[in-house]
Coordinates of N, CA and C in Angstrom, one line a residue:
X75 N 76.1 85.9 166.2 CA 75.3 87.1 166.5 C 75.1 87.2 168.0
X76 N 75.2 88.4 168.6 CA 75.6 88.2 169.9 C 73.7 88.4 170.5
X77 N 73.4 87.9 171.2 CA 72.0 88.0 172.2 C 71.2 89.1 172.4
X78 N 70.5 89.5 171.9 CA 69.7 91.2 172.4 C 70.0 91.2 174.1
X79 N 69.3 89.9 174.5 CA 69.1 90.0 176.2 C 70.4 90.5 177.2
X80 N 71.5 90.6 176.6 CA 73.0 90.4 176.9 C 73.0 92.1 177.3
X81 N 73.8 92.3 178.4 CA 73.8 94.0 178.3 C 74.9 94.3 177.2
X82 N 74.8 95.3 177.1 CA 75.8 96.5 176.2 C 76.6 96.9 176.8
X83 N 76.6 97.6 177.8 CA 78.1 98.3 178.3 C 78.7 97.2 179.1
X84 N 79.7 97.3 179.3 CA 81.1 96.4 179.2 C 81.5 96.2 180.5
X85 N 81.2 97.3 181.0 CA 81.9 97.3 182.9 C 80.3 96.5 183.6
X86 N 79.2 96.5 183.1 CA 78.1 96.0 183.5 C 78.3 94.6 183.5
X87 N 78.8 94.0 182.3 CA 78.6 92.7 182.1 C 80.1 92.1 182.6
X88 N 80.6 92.6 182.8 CA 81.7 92.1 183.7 C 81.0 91.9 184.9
X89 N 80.6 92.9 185.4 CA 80.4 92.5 186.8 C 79.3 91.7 186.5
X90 N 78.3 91.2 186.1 CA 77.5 90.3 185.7 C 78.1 89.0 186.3
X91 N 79.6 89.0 185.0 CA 79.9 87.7 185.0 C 80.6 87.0 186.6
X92 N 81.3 89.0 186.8 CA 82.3 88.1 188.6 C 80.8 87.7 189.3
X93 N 79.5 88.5 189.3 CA 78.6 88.1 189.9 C 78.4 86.8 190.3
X94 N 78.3 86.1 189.2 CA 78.1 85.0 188.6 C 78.8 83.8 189.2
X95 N 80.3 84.3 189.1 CA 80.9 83.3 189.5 C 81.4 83.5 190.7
X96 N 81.3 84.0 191.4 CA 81.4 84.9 192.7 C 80.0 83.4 193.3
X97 N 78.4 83.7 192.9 CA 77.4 82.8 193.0 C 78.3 81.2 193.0
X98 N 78.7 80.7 191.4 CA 78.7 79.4 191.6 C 79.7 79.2 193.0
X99 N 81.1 80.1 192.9 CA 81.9 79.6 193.9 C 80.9 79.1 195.6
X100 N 80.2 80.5 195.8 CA 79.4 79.8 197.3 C 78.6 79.0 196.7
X101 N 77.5 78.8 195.8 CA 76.5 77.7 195.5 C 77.2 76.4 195.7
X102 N 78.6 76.1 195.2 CA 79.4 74.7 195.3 C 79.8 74.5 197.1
X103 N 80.1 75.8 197.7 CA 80.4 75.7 199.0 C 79.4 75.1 199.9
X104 N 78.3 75.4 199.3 CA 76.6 75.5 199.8 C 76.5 73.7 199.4
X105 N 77.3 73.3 198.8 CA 77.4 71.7 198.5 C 77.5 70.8 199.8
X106 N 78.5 72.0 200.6 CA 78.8 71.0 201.7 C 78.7 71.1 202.9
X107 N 78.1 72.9 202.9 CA 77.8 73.1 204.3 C 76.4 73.7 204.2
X108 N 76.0 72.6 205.6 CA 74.4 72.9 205.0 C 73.4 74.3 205.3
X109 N 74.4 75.5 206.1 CA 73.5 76.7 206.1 C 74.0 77.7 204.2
X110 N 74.7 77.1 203.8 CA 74.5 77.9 202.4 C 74.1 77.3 201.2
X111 N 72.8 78.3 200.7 CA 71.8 77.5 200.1 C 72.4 77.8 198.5
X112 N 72.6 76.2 198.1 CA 73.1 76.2 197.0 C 71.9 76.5 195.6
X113 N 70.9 75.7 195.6 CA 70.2 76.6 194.3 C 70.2 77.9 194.5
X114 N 69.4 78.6 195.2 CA 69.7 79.8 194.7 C 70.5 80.6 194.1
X115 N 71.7 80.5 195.2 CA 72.8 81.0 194.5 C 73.3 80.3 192.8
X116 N 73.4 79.3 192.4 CA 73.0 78.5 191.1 C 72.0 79.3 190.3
X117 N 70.9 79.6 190.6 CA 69.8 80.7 189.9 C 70.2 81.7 189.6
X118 N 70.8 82.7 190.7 CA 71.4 83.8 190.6 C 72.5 83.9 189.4
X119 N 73.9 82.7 189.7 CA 74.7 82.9 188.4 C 74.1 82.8 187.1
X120 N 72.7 81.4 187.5 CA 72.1 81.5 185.6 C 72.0 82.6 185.1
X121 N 71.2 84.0 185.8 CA 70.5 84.9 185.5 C 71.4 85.9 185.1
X122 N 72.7 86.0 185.7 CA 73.7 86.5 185.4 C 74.3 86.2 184.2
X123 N 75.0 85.5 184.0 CA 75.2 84.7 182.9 C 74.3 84.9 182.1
X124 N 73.2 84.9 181.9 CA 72.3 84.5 180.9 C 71.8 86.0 180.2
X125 N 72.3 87.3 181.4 CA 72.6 88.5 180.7 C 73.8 89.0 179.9
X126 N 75.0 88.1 180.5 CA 76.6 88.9 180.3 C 76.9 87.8 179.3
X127 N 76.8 85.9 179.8 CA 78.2 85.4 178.8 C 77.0 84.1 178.2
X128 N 76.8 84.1 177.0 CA 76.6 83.1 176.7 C 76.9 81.7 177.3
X129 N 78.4 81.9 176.8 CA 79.3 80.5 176.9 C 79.3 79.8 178.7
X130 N 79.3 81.0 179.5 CA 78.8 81.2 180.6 C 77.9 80.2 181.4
X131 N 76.7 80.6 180.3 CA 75.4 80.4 181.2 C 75.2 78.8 179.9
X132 N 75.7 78.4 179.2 CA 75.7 77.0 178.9 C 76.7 76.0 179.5
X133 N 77.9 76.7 179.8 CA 78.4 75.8 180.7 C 77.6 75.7 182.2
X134 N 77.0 76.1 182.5 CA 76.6 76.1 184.2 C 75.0 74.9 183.6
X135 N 74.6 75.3 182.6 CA 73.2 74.8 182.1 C 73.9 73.3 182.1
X136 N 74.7 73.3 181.4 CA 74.9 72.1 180.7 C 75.9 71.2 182.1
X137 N 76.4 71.5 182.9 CA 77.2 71.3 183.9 C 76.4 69.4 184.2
X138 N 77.4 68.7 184.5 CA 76.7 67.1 184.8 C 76.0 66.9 186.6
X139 N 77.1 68.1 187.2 CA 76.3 68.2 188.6 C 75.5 69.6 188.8
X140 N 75.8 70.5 188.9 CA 75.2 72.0 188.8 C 73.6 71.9 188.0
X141 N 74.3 71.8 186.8 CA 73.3 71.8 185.4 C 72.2 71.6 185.6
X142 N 72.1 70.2 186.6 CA 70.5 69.6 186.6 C 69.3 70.4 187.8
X143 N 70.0 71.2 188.7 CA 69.3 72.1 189.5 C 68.6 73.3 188.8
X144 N 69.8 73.8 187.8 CA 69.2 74.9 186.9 C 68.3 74.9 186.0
X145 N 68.8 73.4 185.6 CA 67.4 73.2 184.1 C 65.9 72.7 184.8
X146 N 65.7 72.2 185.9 CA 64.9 72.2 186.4 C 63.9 73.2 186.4
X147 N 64.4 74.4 187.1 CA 63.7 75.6 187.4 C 63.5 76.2 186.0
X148 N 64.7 76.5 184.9 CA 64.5 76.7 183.6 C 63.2 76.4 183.3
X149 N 63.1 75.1 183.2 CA 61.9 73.9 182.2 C 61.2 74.1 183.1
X150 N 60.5 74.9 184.1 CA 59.6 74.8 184.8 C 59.5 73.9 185.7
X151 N 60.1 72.5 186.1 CA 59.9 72.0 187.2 C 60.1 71.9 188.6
X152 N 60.9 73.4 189.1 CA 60.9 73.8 190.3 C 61.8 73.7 190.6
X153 N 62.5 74.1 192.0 CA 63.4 73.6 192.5 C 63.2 72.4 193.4
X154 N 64.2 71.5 194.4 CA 64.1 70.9 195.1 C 63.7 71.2 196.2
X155 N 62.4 70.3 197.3 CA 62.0 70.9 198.1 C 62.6 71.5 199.6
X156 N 63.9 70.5 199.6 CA 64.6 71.0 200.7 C 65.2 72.7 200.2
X157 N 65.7 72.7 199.2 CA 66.2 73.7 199.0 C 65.2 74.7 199.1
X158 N 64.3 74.8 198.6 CA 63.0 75.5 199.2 C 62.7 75.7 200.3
X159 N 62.7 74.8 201.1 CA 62.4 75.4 202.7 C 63.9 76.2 203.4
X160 N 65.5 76.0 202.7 CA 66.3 76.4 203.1 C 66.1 77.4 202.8
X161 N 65.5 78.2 201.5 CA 65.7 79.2 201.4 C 64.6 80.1 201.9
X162 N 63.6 79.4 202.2 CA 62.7 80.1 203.3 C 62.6 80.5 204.5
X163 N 63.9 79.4 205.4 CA 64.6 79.7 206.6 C 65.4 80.7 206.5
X164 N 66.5 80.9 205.1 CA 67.3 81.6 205.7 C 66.4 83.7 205.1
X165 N 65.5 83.3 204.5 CA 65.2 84.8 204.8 C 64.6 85.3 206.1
X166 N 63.8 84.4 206.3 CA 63.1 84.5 207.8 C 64.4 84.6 209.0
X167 N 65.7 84.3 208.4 CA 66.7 84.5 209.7 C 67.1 85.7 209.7
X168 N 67.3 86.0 208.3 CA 68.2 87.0 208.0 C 67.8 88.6 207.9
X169 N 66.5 88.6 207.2 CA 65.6 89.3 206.9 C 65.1 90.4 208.3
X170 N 64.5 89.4 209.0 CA 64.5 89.9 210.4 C 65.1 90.4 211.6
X171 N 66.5 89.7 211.2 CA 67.7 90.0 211.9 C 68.2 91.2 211.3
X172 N 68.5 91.5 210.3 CA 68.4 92.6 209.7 C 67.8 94.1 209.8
X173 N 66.8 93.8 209.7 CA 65.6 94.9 210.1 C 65.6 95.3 211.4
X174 N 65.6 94.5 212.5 CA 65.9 94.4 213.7 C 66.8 94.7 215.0
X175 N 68.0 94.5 214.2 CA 69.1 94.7 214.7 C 69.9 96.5 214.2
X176 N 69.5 96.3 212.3 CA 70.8 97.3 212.1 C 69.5 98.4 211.1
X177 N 68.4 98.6 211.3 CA 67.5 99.4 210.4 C 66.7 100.0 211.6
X178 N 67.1 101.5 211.7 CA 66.7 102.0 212.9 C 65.0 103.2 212.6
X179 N 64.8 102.8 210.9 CA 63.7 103.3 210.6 C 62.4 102.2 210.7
X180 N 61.0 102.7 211.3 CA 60.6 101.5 211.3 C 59.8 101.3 209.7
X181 N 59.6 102.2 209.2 CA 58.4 102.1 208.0 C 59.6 101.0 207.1
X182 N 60.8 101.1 207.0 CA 61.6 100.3 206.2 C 61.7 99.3 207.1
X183 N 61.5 99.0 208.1 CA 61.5 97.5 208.5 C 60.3 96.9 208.0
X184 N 59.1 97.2 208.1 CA 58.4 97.2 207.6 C 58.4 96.5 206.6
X185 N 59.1 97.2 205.3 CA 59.2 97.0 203.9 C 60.1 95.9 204.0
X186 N 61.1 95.9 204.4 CA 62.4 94.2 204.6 C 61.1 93.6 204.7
X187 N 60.1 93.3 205.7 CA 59.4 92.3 206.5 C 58.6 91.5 205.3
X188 N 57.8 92.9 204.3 CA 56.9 93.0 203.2 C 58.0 92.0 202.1
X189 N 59.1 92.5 201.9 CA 59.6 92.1 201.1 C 60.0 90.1 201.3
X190 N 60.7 90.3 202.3 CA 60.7 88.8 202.9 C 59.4 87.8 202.9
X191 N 58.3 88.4 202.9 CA 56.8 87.6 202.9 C 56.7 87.7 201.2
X192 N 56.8 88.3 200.5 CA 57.1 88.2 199.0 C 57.6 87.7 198.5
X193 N 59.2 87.5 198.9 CA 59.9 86.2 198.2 C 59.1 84.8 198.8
X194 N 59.1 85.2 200.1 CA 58.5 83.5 200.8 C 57.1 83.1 199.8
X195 N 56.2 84.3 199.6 CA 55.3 83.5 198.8 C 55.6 82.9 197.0
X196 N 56.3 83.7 196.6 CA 57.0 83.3 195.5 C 58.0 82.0 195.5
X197 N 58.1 82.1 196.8 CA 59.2 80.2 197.0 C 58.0 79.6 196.8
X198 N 57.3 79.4 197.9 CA 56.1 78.7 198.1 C 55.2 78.2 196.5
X199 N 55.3 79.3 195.7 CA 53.9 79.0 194.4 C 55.4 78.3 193.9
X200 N 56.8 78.0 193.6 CA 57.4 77.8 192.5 C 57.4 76.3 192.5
X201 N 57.0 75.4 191.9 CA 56.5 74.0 191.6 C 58.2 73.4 192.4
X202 N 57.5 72.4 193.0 CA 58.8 71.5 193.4 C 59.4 70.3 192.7
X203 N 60.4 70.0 192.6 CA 61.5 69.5 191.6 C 61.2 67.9 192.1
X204 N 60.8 67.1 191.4 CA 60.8 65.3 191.7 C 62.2 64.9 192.9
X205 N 62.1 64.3 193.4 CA 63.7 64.3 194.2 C 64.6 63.2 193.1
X206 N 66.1 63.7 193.3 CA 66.6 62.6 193.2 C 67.4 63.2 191.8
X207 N 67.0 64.6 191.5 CA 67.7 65.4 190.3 C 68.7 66.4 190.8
X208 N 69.2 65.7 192.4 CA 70.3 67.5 192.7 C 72.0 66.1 192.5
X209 N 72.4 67.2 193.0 CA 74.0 67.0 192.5 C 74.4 65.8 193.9
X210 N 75.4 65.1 193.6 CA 75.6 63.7 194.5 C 75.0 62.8 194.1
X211 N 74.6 62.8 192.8 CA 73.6 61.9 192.7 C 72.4 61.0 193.1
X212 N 71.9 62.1 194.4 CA 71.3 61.4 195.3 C 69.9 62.4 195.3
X213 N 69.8 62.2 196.8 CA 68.2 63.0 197.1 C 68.1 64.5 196.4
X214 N 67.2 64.6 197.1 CA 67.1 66.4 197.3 C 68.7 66.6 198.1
X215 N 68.7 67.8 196.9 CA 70.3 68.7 197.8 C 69.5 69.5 199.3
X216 N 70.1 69.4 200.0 CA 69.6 70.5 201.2 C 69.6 72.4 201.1
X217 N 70.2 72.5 200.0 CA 70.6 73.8 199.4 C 70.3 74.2 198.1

């Protein structure tokens, strides 16, 4: 029985899915270089997946290295806190640099700025992840 939450039209969930895996490919990149933040992007494919492909979003769930970043946040226990503050650097880099550079209205710079203090407080409240549950089997991932 296919998912209510899954889209219906066909060219949507395709791009869902390249979304998705488009996400894991940099999230794995984000493994090894430390300005690309790997949960996020890991979040983003769950979400994707978890509208387009079933099989999708249980293999990423279920994954032995990936897996344990996602089900974290899933089950409520947050992400990792480095990954957290990475992903709080890179809106504050980008965000601003953005607005600043290539948005020549200011009421929408503005709104980027609004918007970037929104995600940042939404990092901030999301419960942080015990260390020692990211991929390498080691500490907090930096990403």
């Amino acid at each position: 029985m296919a998912n209510p939450a899954h889209v219906k039209n066909d060219l949507l969930r395709w791009l869902l899915v390249g979304i998705g895996w488009v996400a894991i490919v940099a999230g794995v990149i984000g493994l090894f270089l430390p300005l690309v933040p790997t949960v996020p992007l890991l979040l983003l494919a769950a979400a994707c997946f978890a509208r387009s492909s079933e099989r999708f979003h249980s293999w990423l769930v279920e994954h032995d290295h990936l897996g344990p970043l996602v089900r974290d946040y899933l089950s409520g226990k947050g992400i990792p806190q480095k990954a957290k503050w990475m992903a709080v650097g890179m809106v504050w880099v980008t965000v601003p640099t953005s607005a600043f550079l290539f948005v020549p209205v200011f009421w929408v710079k503005l709104l980027l700025l609004a918007i970037a203090a929104g995600v940042t407080m939404y990092l901030f409240r999301l419960p942080t992840s015990p260390p020692g549950n990211g991929p390498k089997g080691g500490s907090d991932n930096p990403s």
